Coordinates of C-alpha atoms in Angstrom, one line a residue:
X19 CA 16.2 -18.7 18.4
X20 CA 14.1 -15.9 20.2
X21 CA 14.3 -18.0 23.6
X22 CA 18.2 -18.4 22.8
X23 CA 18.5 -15.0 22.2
X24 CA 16.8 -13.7 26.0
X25 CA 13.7 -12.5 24.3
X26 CA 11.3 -12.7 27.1
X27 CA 8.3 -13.9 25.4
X28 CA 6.5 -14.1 21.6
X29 CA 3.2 -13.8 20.5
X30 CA 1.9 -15.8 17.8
X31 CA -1.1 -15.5 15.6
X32 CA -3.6 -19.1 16.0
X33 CA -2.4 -21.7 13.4
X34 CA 0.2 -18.8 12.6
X35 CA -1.7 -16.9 10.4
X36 CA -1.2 -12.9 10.8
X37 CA -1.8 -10.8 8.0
X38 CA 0.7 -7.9 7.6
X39 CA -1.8 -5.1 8.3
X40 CA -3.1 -7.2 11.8
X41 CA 0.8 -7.6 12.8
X42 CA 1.4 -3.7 12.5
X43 CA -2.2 -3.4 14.6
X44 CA -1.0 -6.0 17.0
X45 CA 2.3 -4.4 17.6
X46 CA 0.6 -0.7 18.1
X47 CA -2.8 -2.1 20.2
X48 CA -2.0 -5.3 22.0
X49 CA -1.2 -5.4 25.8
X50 CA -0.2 -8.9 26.9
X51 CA -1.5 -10.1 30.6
X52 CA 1.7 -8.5 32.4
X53 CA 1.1 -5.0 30.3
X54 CA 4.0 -5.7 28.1
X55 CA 3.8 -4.6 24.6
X56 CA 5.7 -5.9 21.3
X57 CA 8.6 -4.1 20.4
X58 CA 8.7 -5.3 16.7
X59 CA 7.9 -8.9 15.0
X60 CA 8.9 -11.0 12.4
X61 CA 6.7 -11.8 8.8
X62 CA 7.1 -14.7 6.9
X63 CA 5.7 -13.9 4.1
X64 CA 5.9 -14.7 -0.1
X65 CA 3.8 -11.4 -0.3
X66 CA 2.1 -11.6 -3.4
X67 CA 4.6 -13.7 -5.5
X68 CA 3.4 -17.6 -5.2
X69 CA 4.4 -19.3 -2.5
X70 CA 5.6 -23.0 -1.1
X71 CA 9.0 -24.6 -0.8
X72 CA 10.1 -24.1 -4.1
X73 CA 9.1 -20.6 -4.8
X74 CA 9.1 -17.3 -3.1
X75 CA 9.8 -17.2 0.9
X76 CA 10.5 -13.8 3.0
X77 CA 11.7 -12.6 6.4
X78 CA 10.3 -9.0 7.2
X79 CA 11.0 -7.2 10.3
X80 CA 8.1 -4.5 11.4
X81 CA 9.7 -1.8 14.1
X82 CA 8.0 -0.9 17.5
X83 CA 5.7 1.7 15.5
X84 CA 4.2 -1.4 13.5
X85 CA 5.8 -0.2 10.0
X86 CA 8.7 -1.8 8.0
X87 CA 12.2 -1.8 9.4
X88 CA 13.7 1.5 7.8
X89 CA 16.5 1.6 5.4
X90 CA 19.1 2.5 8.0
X91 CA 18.0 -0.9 10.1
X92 CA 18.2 -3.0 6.9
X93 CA 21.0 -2.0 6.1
X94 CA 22.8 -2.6 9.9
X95 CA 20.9 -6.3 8.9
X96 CA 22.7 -6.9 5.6
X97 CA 25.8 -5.8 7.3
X98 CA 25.8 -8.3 9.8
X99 CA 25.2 -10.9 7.4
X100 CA 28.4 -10.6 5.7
X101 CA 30.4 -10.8 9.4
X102 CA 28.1 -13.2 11.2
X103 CA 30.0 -15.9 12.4
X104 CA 27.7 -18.0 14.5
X105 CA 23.9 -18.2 15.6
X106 CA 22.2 -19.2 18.6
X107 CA 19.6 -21.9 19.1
X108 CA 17.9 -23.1 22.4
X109 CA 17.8 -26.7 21.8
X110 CA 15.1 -29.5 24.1
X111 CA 12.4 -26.6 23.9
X112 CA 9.5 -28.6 23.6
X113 CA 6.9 -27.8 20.8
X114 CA 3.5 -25.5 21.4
X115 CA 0.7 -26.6 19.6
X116 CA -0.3 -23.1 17.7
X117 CA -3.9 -24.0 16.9
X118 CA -4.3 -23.7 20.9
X119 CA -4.6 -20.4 22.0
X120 CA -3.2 -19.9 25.6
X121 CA 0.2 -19.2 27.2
X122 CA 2.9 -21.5 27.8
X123 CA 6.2 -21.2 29.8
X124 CA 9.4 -22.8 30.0
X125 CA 12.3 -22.5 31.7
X126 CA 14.7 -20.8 28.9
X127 CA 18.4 -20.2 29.2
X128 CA 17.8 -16.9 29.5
X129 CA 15.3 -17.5 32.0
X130 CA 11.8 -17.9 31.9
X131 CA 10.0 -17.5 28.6
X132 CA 6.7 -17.6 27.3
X133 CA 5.2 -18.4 24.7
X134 CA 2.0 -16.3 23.6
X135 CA -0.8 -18.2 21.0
X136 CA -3.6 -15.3 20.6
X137 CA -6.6 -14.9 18.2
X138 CA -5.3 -13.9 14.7
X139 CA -8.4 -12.2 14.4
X140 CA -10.0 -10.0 17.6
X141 CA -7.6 -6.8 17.7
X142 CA -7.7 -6.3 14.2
X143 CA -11.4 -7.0 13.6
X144 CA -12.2 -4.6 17.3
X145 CA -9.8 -1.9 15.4
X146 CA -11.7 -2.0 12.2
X147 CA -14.8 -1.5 14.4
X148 CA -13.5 1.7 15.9
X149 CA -12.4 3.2 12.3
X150 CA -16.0 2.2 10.3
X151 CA -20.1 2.9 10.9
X152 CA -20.1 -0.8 10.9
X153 CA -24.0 -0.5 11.4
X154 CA -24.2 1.1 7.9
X155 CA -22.0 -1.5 6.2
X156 CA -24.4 -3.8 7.8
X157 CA -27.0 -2.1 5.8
X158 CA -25.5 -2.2 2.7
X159 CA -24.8 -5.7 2.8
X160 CA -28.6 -6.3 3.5
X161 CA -30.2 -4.5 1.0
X162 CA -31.7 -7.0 -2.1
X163 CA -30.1 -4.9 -4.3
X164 CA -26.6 -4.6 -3.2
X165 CA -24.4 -8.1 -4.1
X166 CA -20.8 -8.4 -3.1
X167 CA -17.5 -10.8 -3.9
X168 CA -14.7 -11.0 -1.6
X169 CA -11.4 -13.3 -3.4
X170 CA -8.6 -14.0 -0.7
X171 CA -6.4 -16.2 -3.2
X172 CA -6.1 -18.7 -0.3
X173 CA -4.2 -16.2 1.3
X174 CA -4.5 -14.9 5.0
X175 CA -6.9 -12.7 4.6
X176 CA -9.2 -15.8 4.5
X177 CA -9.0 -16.0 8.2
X178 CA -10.5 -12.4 8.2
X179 CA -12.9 -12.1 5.8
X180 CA -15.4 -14.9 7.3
X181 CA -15.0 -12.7 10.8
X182 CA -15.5 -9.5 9.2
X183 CA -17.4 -10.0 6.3
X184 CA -19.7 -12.8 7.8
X185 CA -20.1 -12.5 10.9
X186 CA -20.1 -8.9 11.6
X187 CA -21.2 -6.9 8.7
X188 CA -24.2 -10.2 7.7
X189 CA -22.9 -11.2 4.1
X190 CA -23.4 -14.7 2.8
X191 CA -20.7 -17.2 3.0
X192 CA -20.9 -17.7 -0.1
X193 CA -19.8 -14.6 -1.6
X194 CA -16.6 -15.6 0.0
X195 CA -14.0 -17.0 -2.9
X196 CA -10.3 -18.9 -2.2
X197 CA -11.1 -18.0 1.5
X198 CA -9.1 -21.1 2.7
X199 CA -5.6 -20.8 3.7
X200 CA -2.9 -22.5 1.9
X201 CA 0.7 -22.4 2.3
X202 CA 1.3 -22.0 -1.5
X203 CA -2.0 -20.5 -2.1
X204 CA -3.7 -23.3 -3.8
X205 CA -0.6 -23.3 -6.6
X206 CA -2.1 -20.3 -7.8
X207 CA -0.1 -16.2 -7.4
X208 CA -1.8 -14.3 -5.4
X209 CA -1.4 -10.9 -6.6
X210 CA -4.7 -9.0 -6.9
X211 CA -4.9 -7.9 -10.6
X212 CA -7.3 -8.5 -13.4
X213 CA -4.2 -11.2 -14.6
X214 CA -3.9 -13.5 -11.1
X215 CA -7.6 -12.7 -9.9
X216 CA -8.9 -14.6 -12.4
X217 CA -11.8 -16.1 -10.7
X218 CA -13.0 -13.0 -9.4
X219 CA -12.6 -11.1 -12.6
X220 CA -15.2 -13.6 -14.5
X221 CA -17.1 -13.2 -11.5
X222 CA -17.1 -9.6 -11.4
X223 CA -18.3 -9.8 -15.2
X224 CA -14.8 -8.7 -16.5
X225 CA -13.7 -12.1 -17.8
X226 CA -12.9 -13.2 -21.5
X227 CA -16.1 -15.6 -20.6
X228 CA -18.9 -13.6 -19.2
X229 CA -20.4 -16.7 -17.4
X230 CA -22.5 -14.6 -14.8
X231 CA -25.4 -13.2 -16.3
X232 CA -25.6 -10.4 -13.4
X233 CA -22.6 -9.7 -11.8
X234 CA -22.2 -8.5 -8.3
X235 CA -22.4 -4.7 -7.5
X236 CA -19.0 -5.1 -5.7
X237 CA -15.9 -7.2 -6.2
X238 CA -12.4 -7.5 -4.2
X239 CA -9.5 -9.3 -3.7
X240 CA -6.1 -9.5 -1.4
X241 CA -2.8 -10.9 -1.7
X242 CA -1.1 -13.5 -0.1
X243 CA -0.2 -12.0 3.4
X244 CA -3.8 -9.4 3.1
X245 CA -2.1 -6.1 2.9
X246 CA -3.1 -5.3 -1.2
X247 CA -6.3 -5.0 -2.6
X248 CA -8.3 -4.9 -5.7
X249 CA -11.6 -2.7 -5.8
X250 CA -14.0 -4.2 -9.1
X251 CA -17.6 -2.4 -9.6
X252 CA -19.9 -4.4 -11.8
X253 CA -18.0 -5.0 -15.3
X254 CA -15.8 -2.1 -14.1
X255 CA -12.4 -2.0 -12.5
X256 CA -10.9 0.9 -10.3
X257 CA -7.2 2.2 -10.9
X258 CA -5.2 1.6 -7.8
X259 CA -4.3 5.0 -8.1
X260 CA -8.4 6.4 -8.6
X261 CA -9.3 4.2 -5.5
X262 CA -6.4 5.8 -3.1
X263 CA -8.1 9.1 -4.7
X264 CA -11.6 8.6 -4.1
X265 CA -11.4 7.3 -0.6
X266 CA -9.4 10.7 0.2
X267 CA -11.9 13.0 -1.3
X268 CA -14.7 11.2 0.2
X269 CA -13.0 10.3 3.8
X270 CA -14.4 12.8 5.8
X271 CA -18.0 12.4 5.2
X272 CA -18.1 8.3 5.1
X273 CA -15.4 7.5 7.3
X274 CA -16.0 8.3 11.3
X275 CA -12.4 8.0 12.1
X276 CA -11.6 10.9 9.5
X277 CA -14.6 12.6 10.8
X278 CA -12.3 15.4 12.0
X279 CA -10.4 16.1 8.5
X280 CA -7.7 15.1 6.9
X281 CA -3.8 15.8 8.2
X282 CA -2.4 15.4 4.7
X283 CA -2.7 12.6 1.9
X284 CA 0.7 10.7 0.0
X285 CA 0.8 8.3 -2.7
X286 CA 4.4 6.7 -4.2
X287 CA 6.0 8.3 -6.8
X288 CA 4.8 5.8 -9.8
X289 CA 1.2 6.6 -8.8
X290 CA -1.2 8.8 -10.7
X291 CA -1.5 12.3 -9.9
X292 CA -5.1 11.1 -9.7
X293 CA -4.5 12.1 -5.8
X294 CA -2.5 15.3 -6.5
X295 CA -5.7 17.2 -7.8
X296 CA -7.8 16.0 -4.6
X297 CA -5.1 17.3 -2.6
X298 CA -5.1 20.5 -4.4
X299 CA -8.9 21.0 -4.6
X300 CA -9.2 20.0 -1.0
X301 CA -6.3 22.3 0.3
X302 CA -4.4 19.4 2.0
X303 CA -0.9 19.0 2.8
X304 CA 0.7 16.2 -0.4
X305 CA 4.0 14.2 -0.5
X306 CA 5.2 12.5 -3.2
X307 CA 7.8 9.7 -2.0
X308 CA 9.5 6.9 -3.7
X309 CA 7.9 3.1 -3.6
X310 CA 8.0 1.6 0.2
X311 CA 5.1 2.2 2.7
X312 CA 8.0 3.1 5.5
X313 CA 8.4 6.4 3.0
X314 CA 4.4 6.8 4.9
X315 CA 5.4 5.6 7.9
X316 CA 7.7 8.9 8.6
X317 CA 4.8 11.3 7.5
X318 CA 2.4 9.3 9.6
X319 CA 4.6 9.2 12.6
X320 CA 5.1 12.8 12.9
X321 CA 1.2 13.4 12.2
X322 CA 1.3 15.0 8.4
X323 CA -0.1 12.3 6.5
X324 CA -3.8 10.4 7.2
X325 CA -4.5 8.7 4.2
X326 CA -2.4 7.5 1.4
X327 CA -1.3 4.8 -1.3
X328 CA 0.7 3.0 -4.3
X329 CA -0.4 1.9 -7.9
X330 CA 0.8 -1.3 -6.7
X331 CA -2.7 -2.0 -4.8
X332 CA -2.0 -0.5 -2.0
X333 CA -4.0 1.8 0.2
X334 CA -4.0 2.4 3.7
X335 CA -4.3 5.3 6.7
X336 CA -2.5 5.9 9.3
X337 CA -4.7 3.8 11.7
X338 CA -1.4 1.3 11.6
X339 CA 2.0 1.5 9.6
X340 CA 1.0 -0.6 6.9
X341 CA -0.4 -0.8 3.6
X342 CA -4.0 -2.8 4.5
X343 CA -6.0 -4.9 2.0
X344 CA -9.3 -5.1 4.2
X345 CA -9.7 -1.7 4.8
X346 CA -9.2 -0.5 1.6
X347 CA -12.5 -2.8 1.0
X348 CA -14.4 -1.7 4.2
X349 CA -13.9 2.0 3.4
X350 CA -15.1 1.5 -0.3
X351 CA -18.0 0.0 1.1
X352 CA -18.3 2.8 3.9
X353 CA -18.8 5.1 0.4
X354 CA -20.9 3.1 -1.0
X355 CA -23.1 3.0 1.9
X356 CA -23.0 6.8 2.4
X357 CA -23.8 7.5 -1.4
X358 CA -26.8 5.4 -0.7
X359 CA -27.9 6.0 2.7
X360 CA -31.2 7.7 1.4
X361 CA -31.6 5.2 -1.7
X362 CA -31.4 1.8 -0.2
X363 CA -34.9 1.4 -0.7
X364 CA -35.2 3.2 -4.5
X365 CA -35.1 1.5 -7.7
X366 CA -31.2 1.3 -8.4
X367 CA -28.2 1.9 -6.1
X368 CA -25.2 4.4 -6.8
X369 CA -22.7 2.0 -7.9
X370 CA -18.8 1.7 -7.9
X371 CA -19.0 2.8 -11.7
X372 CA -21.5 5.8 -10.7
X373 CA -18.5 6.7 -8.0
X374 CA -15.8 6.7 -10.0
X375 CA -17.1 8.7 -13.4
X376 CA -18.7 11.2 -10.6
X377 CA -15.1 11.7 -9.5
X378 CA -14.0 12.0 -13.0
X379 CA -16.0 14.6 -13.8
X380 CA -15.5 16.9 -10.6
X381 CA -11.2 16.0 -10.8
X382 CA -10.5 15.1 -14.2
X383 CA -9.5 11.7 -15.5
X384 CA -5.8 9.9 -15.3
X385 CA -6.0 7.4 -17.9
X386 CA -2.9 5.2 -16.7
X387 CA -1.7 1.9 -17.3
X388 CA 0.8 -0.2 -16.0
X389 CA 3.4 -2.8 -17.9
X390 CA 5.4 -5.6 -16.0
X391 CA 8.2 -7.4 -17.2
X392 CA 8.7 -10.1 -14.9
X393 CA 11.9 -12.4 -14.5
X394 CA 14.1 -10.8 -16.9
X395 CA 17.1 -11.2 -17.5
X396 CA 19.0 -8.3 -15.0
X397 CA 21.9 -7.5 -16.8
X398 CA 19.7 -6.6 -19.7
X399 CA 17.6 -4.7 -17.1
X400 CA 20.2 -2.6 -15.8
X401 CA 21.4 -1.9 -19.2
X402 CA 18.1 0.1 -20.3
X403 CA 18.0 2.0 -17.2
X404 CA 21.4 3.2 -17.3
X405 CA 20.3 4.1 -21.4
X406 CA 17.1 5.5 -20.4
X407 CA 19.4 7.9 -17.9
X408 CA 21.7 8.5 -20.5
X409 CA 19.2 9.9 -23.2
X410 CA 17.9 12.7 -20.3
X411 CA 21.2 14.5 -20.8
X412 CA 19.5 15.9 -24.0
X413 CA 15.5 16.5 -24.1
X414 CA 16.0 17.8 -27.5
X415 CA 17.3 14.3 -28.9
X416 CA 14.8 12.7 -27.2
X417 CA 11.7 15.1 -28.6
X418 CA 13.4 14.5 -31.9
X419 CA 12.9 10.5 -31.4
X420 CA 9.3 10.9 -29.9
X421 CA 8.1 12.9 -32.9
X422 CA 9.6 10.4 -35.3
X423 CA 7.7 7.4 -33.2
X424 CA 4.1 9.6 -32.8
X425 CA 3.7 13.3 -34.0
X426 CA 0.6 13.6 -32.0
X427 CA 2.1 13.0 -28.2
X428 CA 3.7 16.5 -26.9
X429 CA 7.3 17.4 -25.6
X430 CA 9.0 16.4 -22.8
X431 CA 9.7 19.4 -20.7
X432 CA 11.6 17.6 -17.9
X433 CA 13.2 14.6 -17.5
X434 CA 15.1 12.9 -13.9
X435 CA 16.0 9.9 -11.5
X436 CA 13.7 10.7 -9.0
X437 CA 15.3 11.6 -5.4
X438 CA 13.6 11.9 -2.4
X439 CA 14.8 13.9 0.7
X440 CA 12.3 12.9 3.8
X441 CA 10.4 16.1 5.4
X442 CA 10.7 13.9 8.8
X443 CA 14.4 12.5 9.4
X444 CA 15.9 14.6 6.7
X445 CA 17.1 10.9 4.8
X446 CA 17.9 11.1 1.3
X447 CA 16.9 8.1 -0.9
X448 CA 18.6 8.5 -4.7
X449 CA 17.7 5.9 -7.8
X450 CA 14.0 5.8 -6.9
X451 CA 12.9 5.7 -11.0
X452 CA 13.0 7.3 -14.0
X453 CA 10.7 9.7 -15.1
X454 CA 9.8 11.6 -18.2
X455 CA 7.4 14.2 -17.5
X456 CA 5.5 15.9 -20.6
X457 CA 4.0 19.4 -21.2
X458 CA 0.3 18.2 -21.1
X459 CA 0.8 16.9 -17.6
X460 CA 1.7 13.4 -19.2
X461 CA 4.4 10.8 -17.7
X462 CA 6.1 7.7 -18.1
X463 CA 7.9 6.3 -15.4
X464 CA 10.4 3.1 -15.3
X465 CA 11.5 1.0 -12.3
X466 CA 13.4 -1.9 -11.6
X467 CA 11.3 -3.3 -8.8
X468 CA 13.0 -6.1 -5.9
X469 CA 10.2 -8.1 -4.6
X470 CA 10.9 -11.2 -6.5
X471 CA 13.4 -13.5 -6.3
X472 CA 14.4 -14.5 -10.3
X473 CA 15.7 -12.2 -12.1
X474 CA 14.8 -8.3 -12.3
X475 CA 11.1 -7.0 -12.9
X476 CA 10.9 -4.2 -15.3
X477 CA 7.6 -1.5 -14.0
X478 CA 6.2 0.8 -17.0
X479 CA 3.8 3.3 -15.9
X480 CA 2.4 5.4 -18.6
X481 CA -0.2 8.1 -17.6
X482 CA -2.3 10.6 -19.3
X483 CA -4.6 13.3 -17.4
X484 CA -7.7 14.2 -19.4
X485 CA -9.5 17.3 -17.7
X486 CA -12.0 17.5 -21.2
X487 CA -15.6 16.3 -20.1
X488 CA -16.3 15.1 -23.6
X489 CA -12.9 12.5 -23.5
X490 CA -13.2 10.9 -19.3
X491 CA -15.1 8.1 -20.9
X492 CA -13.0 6.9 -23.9
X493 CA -11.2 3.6 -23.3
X494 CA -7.9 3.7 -21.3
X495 CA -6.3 1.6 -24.1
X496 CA -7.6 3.6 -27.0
X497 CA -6.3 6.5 -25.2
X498 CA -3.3 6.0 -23.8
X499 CA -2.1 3.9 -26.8
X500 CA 0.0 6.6 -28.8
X501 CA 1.9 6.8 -25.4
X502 CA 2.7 3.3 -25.3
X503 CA 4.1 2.9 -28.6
X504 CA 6.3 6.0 -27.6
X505 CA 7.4 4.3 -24.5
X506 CA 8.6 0.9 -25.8
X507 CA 10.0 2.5 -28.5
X508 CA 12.1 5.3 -26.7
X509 CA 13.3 2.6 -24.4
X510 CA 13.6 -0.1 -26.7
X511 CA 12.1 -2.9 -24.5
X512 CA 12.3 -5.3 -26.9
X513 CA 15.8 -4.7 -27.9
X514 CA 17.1 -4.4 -24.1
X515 CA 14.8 -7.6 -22.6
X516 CA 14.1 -9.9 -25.7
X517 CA 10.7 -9.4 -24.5
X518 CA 7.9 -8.8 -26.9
X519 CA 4.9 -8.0 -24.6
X520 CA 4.5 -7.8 -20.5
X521 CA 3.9 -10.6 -18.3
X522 CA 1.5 -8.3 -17.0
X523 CA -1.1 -5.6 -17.6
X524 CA -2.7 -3.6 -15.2

């Protein structure tokens, strides 16, 4: 279709494996033997749903800045889908064997056209190199007492993390899990959470069955096309929303690209304000923007925004124009090797759990929890978002019904569909969720999320910021549960989605 369509020439990843955050690298670093560079590429990807012929299969299209196409180009996409009457197809091309790299042309009807088979592996892995102390990771990773887990769910990110994790920072093979390919991930769903990530979790010591009688110090995992991650200490598991926190506060000291400050740091809407008080405490520019890393992209672009990230398991910086699984690892490791660079040889290493309650204690604590209700049934969906928007035209009714549910959560002081207007191009994006913001810095948030392809997924996000030193450590459910009852009870999930509990639990 690209030959029949005069594209000059593609590039394609060996055995066609890219990872998302490697395609946005690709399309910003690579210079192909005539000097040309890309001007956009195409993802097939099932992203972190499971994958294979009969389940989830996606088209994305990444723009000549290496971040997702923009609203304004999907849209001009989903317009010419409802007009389109024909395609085009170069038939008698001949097929390229894509476990070969090299460069093979043919005479296209359009002309000449190449066709590009490149190591999945080298730009990304020599960008990484210029970002981290690679030297210190390599340290780490030596030392008797430091012990690390990397899960890839048979994703793409296995054809990284033997590279990277292997072969340049010295870790052992076998603290490599799922690290092989599969087209529909080994029939498992590769979305990094204490639910999918099974193996890891028990691993990591957080499992129902605590098999491992020592844990490693450091755990992670990736999604199907590499570009989410999950961050585990030993029997302890970091918030998407702490992790996006921590590696901004500690950037500029463990991080030799960030060596010369931060430009500004943004996480999505649904996120804890976990980041908001690092921001604030650091003096750096914020942005709040709804759920979609080409909300970053803008920021990035016009050089206001450095690092940044979603509840979702993303994290990223604005070393490409994607969220990026691996080096949300390497820069937790880049802290861990800082905290330690004078300890490596002392009785007991600052761990992931040391890191986080540290952070705690200087920031404050954002207990916050996440509910998904996967594969319901939309119309019931729609119905308790347009009721949930409908009860906001009177915060007094809904105090009323929160007081009668739990007398010990406070008011609501302001309640909204969030709306975004972008700093950058001046877009407006409406409909982004619904929030209801409480007097003690509280929230609940609901979303109707789109990146499945059965029915509608219901997001809960309930948060609670604790700045008392004598109640960081409680646990998140204990403390967040008077919340929760308020939140399925002031929506009335069950009623609206015939669902009882969540698929999911983050």
């Amino acid at each position: 279709m690209a030959a029949a369509n005069g594209v000059r020439r593609i590039w394609v990843g060996q055995h066609g494996l890219l990872s998302t955050p490697a395609v946005s690298a690709v399309i910003r670093e690579r210079i192909g033997h005539d000097g040309s560079k890309a001007s956009g590429a195409f993802i097939l990807t099932a992203s972190h749903n499971p994958g294979g012929p009969h389940e989830d299969f996606g088209i994305k299209y990444n723009m000549e800045n290496g971040g997702p196409a923009p609203e304004g180009i999907t849209d001009s996409i989903y317009s010419n889908t409802t007009t389109i009457k024909e395609y085009l197809i170069a038939e008698g091309l001949p097929d390229v064997d894509i476990s070969q790299i090299g460069l093979t042309s043919f005479g296209g009807p359009e002309g000449q056209f190449d066709v590009d088979v490149f190591d999945s592996a080298s730009d990304y892995v020599k960008l990484m190199k210029s970002i981290f102390d690679f030297h210190s990771i390599r340290n780490l990773l030596s030392s008797p007492k430091f012990s690390f887990c990397y899960d890839a769910l048979h994703g793409v990110a296995g054809a990284y993390a033997k590279r990277i994790f292997v072969e340049e920072l010295g870790a052992q093979e076998n603290s490599l899990l799922n690290c092989v390919p599969k087209e529909d991930f080994g029939g498992g769903h590769p979305d990094p959470n204490l639910t999918y990530a099974k193996e890891l979790v028990d691993c990591m010591g957080l499992g129902k069955t605590n098999m491992e009688q020592d844990p490693p110090e450091f755990g992670a995992a990736a999604d199907g096309d590499a570009d989410r991650n999950m961050v585990l200490g030993k029997r302890f598991f970091v918030t998407p929303s702490d992790s996006v926190a921590i590696i901004a506060a500690n950037a500029v000291q463990s991080i030799p690209y960030f060596s010369g400050g931060l430009k500004g740091v943004a996480r999505s809407m649904p996120t804890s304000a976990a980041l908001d008080v690092v921001a604030k405490n650091l003096n750096l520019k914020f942005f709040e923007v709804p759920t979609g890393w080409k909300f970053f992209g803008n920021l990035m672009d016009a050089g206001m925004c450095s690092v940044c990230g979603e509840e979702s398991f993303g994290t990223g910086s604005d070393h490409i124009r994607e969220k990026d699984g691996i080096w949300a690892v390497l820069a937790w490791l880049s802290i861990i090797a800082y905290k330690n660079k004078d300890n490596l040889e002392g009785d007991k290493l600052v761990s992931v759990e040391d890191i986080v309650r540290q952070h705690w204690a200087t920031y404050g604590r954002h207990y916050y929890t996440r509910y998904d209700y996967e594969n319901v049934d939309a119309g019931g969906a729609k119905e308790l978002m347009a009721y949930l928007v409908k009860l906001q035209s009177s915060l007094s009714e809904v105090n009323n019904i929160i007081k009668g549910i739990r007398s010990d959560v406070s008011n609501v002081v302001n309640a909204d569909e969030f709306e975004y207007k972008d700093p950058v191009d001046g877009s407006i994006s409406k409909h982004q969720g619904i929030r209801y913001l409480f007097e003690d810095g509280s929230r609940l948030v609901f979303r109707l999320s789109g990146t499945g392809s059965e029915g509608a997924t219901i997001r809960l996000y309930i948060e609670q910021y604790e700045k008392d030193q004598s109640k960081i450590g409680r646990d998140s459910q204990d403390a967040l549960a008077p919340l929760v009852e308020v939140a399925l009870k002031l929506s009335k999930m069950q009623e609206f989605t015939g669902r009882s509990a969540p698929t999911v639990i983050t």
